[in-house]
Coordinates of C-alpha atoms and ligand atoms in Angstrom, one line a residue:
X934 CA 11.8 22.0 8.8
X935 CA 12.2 19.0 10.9
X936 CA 10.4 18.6 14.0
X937 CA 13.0 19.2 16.8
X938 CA 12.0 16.2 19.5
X939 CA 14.1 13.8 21.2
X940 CA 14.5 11.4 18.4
X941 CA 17.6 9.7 20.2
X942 CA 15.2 9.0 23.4
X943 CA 13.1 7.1 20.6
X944 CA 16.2 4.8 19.5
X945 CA 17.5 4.3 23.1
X946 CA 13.4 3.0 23.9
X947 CA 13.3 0.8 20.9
X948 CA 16.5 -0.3 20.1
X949 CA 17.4 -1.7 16.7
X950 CA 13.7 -0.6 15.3
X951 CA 14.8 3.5 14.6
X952 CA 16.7 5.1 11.7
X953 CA 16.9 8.9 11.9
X954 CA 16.7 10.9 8.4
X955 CA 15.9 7.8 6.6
X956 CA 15.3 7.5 2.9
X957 CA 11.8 7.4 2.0
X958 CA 12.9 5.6 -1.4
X959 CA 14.2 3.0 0.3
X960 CA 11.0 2.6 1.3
X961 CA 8.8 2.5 -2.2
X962 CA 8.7 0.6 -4.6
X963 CA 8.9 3.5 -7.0
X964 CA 12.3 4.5 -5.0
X965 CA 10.7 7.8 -4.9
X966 CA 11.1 10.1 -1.9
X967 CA 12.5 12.2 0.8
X968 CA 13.5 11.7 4.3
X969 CA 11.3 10.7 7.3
X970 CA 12.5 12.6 10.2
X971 CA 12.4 9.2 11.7
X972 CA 11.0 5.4 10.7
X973 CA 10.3 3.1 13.6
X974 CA 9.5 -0.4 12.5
X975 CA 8.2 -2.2 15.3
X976 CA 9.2 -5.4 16.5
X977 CA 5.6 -6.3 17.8
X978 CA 2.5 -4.2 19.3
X979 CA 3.9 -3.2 22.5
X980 CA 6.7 -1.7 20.3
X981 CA 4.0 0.4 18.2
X982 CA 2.3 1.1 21.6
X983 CA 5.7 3.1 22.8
X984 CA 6.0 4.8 19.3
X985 CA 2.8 6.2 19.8
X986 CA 2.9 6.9 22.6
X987 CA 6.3 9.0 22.0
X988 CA 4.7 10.3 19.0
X989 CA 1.8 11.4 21.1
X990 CA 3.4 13.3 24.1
X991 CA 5.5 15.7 21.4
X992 CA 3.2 16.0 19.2
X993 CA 4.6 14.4 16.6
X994 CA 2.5 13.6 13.2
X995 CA 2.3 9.5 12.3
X996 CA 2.2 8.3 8.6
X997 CA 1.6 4.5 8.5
X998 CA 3.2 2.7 5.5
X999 CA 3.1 -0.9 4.7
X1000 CA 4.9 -2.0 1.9
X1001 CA 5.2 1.2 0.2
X1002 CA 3.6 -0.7 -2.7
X1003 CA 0.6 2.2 -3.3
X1004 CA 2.6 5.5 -2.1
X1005 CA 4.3 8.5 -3.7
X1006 CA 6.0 10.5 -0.5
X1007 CA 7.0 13.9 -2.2
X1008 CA 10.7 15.2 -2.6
X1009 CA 11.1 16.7 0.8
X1010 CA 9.9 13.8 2.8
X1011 CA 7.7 13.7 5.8
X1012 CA 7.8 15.2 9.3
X1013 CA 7.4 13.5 12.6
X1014 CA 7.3 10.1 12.8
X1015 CA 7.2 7.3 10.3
X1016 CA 5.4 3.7 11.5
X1017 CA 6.7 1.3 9.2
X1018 CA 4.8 -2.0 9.4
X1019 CA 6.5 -5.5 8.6
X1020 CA 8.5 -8.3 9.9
X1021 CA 7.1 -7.4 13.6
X1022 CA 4.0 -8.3 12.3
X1023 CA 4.5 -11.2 10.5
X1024 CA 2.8 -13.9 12.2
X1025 CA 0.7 -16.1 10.5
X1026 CA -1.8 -19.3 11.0
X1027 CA -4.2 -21.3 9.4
X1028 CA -7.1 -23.1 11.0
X1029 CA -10.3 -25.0 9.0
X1030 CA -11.1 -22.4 6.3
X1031 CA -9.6 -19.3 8.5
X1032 CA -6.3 -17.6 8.5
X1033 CA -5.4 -15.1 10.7
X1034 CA -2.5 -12.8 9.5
X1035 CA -0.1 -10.2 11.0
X1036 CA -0.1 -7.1 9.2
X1037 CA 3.1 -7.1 8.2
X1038 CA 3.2 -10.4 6.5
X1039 CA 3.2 -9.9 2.8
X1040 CA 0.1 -10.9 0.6
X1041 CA 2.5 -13.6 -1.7
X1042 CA 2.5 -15.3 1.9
X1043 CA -0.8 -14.8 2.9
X1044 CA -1.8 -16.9 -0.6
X1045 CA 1.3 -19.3 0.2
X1046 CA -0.6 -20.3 3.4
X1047 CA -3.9 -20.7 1.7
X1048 CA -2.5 -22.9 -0.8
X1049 CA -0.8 -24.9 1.6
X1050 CA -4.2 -25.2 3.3
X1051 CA -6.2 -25.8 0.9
X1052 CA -8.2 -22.8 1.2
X1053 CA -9.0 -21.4 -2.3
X1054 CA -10.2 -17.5 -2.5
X1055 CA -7.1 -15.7 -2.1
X1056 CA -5.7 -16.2 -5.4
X1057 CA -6.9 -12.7 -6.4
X1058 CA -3.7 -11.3 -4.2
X1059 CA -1.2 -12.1 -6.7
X1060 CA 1.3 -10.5 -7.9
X1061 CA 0.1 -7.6 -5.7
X1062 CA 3.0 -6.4 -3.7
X1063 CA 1.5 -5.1 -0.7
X1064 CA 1.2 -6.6 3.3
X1065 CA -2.1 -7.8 4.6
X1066 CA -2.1 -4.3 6.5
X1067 CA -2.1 -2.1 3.3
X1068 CA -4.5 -4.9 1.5
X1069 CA -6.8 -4.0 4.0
X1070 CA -6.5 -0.4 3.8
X1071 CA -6.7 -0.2 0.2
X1072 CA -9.5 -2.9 0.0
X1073 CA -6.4 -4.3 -2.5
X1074 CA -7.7 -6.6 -5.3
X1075 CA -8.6 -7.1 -9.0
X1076 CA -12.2 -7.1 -10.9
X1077 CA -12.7 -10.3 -9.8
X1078 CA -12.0 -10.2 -6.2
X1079 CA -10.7 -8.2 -3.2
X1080 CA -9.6 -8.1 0.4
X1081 CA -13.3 -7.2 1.8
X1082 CA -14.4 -10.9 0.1
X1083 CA -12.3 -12.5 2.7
X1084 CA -11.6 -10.1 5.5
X1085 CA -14.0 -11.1 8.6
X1086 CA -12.4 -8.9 11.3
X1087 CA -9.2 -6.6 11.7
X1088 CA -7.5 -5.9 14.9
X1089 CA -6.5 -1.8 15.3
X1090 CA -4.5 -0.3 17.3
X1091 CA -5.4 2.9 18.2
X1092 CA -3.2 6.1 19.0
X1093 CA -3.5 5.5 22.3
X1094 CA -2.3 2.2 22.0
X1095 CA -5.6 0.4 22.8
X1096 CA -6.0 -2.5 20.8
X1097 CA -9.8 -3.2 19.6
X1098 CA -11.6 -5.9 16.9
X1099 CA -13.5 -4.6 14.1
X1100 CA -15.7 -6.5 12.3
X1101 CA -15.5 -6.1 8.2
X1102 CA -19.1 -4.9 8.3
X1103 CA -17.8 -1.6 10.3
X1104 CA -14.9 -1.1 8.1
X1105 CA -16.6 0.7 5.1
X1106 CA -15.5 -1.3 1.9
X1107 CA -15.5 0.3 -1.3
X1108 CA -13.5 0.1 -4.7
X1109 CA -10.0 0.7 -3.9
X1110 CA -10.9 2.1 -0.4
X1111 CA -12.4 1.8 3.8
X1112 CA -12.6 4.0 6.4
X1113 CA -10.0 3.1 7.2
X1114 CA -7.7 4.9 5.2
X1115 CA -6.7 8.8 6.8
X1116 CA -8.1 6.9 9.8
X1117 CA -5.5 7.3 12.7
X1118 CA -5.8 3.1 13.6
X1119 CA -3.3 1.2 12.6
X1120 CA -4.1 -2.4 11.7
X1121 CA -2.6 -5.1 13.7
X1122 CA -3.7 -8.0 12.5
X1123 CA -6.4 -9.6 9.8
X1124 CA -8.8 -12.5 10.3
X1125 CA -10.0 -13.9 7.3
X1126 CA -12.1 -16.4 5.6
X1127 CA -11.8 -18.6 2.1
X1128 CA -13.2 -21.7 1.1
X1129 CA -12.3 -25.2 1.2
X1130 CA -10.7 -26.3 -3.0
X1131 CA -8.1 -28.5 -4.4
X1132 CA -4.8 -27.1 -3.9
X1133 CA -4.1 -28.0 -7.9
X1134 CA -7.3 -26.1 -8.8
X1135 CA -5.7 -22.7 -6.1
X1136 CA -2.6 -23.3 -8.2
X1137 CA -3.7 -23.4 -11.7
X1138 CA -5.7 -19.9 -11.2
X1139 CA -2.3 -18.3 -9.2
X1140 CA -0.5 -19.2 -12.4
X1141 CA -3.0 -17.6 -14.7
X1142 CA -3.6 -14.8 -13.1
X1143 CA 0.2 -14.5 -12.9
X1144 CA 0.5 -15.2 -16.2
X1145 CA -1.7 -12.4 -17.4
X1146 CA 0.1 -9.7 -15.2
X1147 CA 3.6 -10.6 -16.7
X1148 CA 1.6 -10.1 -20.2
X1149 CA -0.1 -7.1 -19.4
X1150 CA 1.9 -4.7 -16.8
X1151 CA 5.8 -3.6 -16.8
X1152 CA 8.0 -5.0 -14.6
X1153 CA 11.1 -4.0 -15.6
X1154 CA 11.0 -0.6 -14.0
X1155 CA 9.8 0.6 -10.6
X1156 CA 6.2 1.5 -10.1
X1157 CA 3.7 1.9 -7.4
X1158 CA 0.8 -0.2 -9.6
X1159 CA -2.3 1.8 -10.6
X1160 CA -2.1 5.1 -10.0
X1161 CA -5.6 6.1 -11.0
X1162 CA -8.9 4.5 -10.1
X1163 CA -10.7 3.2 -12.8
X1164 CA -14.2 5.6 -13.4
X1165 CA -17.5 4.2 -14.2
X1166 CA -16.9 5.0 -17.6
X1167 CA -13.9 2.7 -18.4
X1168 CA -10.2 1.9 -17.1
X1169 CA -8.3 4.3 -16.5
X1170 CA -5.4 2.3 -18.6
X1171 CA -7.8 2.8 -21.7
X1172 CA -8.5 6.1 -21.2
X1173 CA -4.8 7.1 -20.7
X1174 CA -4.5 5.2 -23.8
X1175 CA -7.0 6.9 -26.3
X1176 CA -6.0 10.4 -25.2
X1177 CA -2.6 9.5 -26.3
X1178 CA -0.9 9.4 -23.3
X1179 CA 1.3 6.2 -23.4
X1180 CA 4.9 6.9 -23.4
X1181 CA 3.8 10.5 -22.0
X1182 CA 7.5 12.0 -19.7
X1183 CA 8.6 14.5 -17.3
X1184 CA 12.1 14.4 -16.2
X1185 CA 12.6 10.4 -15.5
X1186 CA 9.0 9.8 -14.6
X1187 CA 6.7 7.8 -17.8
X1188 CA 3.5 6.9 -18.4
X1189 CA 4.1 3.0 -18.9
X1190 CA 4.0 2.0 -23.0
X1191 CA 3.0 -1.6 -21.5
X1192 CA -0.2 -0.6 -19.3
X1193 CA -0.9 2.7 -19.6
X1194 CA -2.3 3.5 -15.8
X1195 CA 0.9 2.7 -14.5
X1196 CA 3.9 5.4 -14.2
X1197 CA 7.2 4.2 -14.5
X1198 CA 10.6 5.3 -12.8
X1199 CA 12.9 5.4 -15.7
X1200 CA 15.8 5.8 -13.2
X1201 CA 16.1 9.3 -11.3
X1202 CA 12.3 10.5 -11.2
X1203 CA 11.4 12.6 -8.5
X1204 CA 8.1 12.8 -6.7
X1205 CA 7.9 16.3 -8.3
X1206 CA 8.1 14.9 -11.9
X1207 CA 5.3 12.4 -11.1
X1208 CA 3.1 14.9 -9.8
X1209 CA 3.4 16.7 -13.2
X1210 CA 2.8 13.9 -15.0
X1211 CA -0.2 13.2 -12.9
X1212 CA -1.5 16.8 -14.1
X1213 CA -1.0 16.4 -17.3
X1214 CA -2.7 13.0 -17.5
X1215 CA -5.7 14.2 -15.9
X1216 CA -5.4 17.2 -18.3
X1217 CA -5.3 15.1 -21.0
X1218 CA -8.2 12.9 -20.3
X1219 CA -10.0 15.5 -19.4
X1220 CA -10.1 17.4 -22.9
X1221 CA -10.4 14.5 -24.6
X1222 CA -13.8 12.8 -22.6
X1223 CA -14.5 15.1 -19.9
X1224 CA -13.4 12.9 -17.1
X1225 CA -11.5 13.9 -14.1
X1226 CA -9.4 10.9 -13.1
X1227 CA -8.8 10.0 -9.3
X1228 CA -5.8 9.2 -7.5
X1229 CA -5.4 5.2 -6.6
X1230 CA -2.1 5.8 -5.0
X1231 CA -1.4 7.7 -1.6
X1232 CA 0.3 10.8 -1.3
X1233 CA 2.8 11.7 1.5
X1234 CA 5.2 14.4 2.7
X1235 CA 6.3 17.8 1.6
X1236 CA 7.3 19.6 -1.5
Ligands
FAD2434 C1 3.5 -3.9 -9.6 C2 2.3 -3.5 -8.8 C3 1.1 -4.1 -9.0 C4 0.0 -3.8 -8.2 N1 -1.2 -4.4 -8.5 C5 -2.3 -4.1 -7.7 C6 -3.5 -4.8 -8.0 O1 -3.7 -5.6 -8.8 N2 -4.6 -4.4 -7.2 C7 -4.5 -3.5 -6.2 O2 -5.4 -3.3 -5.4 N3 -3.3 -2.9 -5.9 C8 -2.2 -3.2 -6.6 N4 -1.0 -2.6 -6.4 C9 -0.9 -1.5 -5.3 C10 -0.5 -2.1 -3.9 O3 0.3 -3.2 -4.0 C11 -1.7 -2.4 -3.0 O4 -2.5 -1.2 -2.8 C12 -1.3 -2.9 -1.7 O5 -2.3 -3.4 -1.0 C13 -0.6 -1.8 -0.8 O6 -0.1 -2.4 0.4 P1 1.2 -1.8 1.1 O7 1.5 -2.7 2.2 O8 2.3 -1.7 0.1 O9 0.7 -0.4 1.6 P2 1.4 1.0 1.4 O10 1.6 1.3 0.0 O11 2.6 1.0 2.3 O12 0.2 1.9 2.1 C14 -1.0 2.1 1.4 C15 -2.0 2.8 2.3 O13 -2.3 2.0 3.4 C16 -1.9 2.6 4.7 N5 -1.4 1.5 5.5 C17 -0.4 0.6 5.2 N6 -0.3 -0.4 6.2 C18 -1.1 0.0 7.1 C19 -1.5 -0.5 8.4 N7 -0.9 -1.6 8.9 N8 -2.4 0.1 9.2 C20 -3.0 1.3 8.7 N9 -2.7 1.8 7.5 C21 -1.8 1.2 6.7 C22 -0.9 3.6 4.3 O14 -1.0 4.7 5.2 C23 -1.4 4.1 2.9 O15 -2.5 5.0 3.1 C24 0.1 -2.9 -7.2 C25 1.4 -2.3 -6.9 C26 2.5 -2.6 -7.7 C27 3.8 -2.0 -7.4

């Protein structure tokens, strides 16, 4: 049921920055989901701060997204309000070795400006799809490097809509995760750190790494990435693969014959056909070496 509050009050105080009953597919890169009773995408923090504030006096339940790049919101969407974090957030400035980055602005920026700079570190971030927000969130990254190597401080917003600085010590980096994540702050803003290199040298390791992704992980299909973590005793990719598990299907969801950790929408995959497929996979792995694989990607919404 959808919550019954004064969603035309919301869209009269933000004008522009409200879509009632919106698609959550429109909103993933899997194209998987149901509706949001209402996404708000703020132009700016005084924006959020009236969202939350709304949210706040009815009640109302607020899911955070970024670029949807590491989410599966179930078929029958998500209640109460939906923050959607982008373009009002998009600002973005280097200075010496720092950068300090909206939220919003996507990571294939965020290593744009570096280059530009001349500020080598951040090369790690590509080809990964997400804002700086979600980066954060996710402590995005690879083996070699991850957000929490050049994060120094975020700025959060709060549901009050107090804005506060926290530094990266306080923000509980781990593989894949923070404290941050099924935290109720919403990250504003990111200042981070790199280090001085040639701008050929920056560019010569983007194109590698770039390289070794169009090699190694399918693109021709929608996907949210990884959708398990990797366990101490392996990948999870490897594991899938050994248990026989590539080119695994329910409905028009498939476990990816090009990197096995990755599940592909074929076309018209629901949420619900993922979820099986997420069963079985863990099923399967499970028999075959005893290890219960954990979820990488973040799950939303209702059945
Ligand atoms: C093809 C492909 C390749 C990928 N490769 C990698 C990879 O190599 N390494 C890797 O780590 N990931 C990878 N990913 C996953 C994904 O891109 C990252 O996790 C990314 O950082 C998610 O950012 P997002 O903006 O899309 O966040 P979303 O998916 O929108 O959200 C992710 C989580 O962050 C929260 N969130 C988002 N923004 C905010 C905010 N501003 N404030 C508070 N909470 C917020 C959401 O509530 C959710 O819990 C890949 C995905 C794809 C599709």
């Amino acid at each position: 049921m959808a919550y019954q509050a004064p969603y035309q009050d919301l869209q009269r105080l933000l004008p522009g920055q409200v879509r009632l009953l919106e698609p959550m597919k429109l909103h993933s890169t899997w194209r998987i989901g149901g509706p949001a009773d209402v996404l708000v995408e703020p132009g700016g923090a005084e924006s959020l701060s009236r969202a939350l504030d709304f949210a706040g006096r009815f009640n109302l339940p607020v899911t955070v997204i970024g670029n949807g790049s590491n989410i599966l919101v179930r078929d029958g969407g998500i209640r109460g309000v939906v923050i959607k974090i982008g373009n009002g957030f998009s600002r973005i400035k280097a200075e010496g070795d720092r950068i300090a980055a909206g939220a919003g602005v996507k990571l294939a920026q965020l290593m744009k400006v570096a280059l530009d700079a001349g500020i080598g570190d951040f090369e790690f971030a590509a080809g990964i799809p997400g804002t700086v927000g979600g980066a954060v969130v996710m402590n995005a990254g690879t083996e070699e490097a991850a957000m929490s190597d050049v994060v120094e401080n975020v700025v959060v917003m709060d549901k009050m809509g107090r804005l506060f600085k926290q530094p990266a010590r306080e923000l509980g980096f781990g593989y894949r995760t923070s404290s941050l994540q099924g935290a109720s702050l919403i990250v504003i803003n990111a200042e981070c750190r790199g280090t001085f290199c040639e701008a050929q040298a920056i560019q010569a390791r983007i194109d590698e790494i770039l390289s070794k992704r169009k090699k190694t992980q399918p693109y021709t299909y929608p996907s949210a990435g990884s959708v398990f973590k990797n366990p101490p005793e392996g990948t999870a990719g490897y594991l899938i693969d050994q248990a026989g598990g590539k080119g695994m299907r329910v409905g028009d969801a498939m476990i990816s014959t090009v990197h096995a950790n990755f599940i592909v929408n074929l076309g018209t995959a629901t949420a619900c056909d993922v979820l099986r497929l997420i069963d079985r996979v863990q099923e399967l792995v499970s028999r075959r070496f005893g290890i219960k694989l954990a979820l990488e990607v973040r799950v939303f919404g209702e059945d």
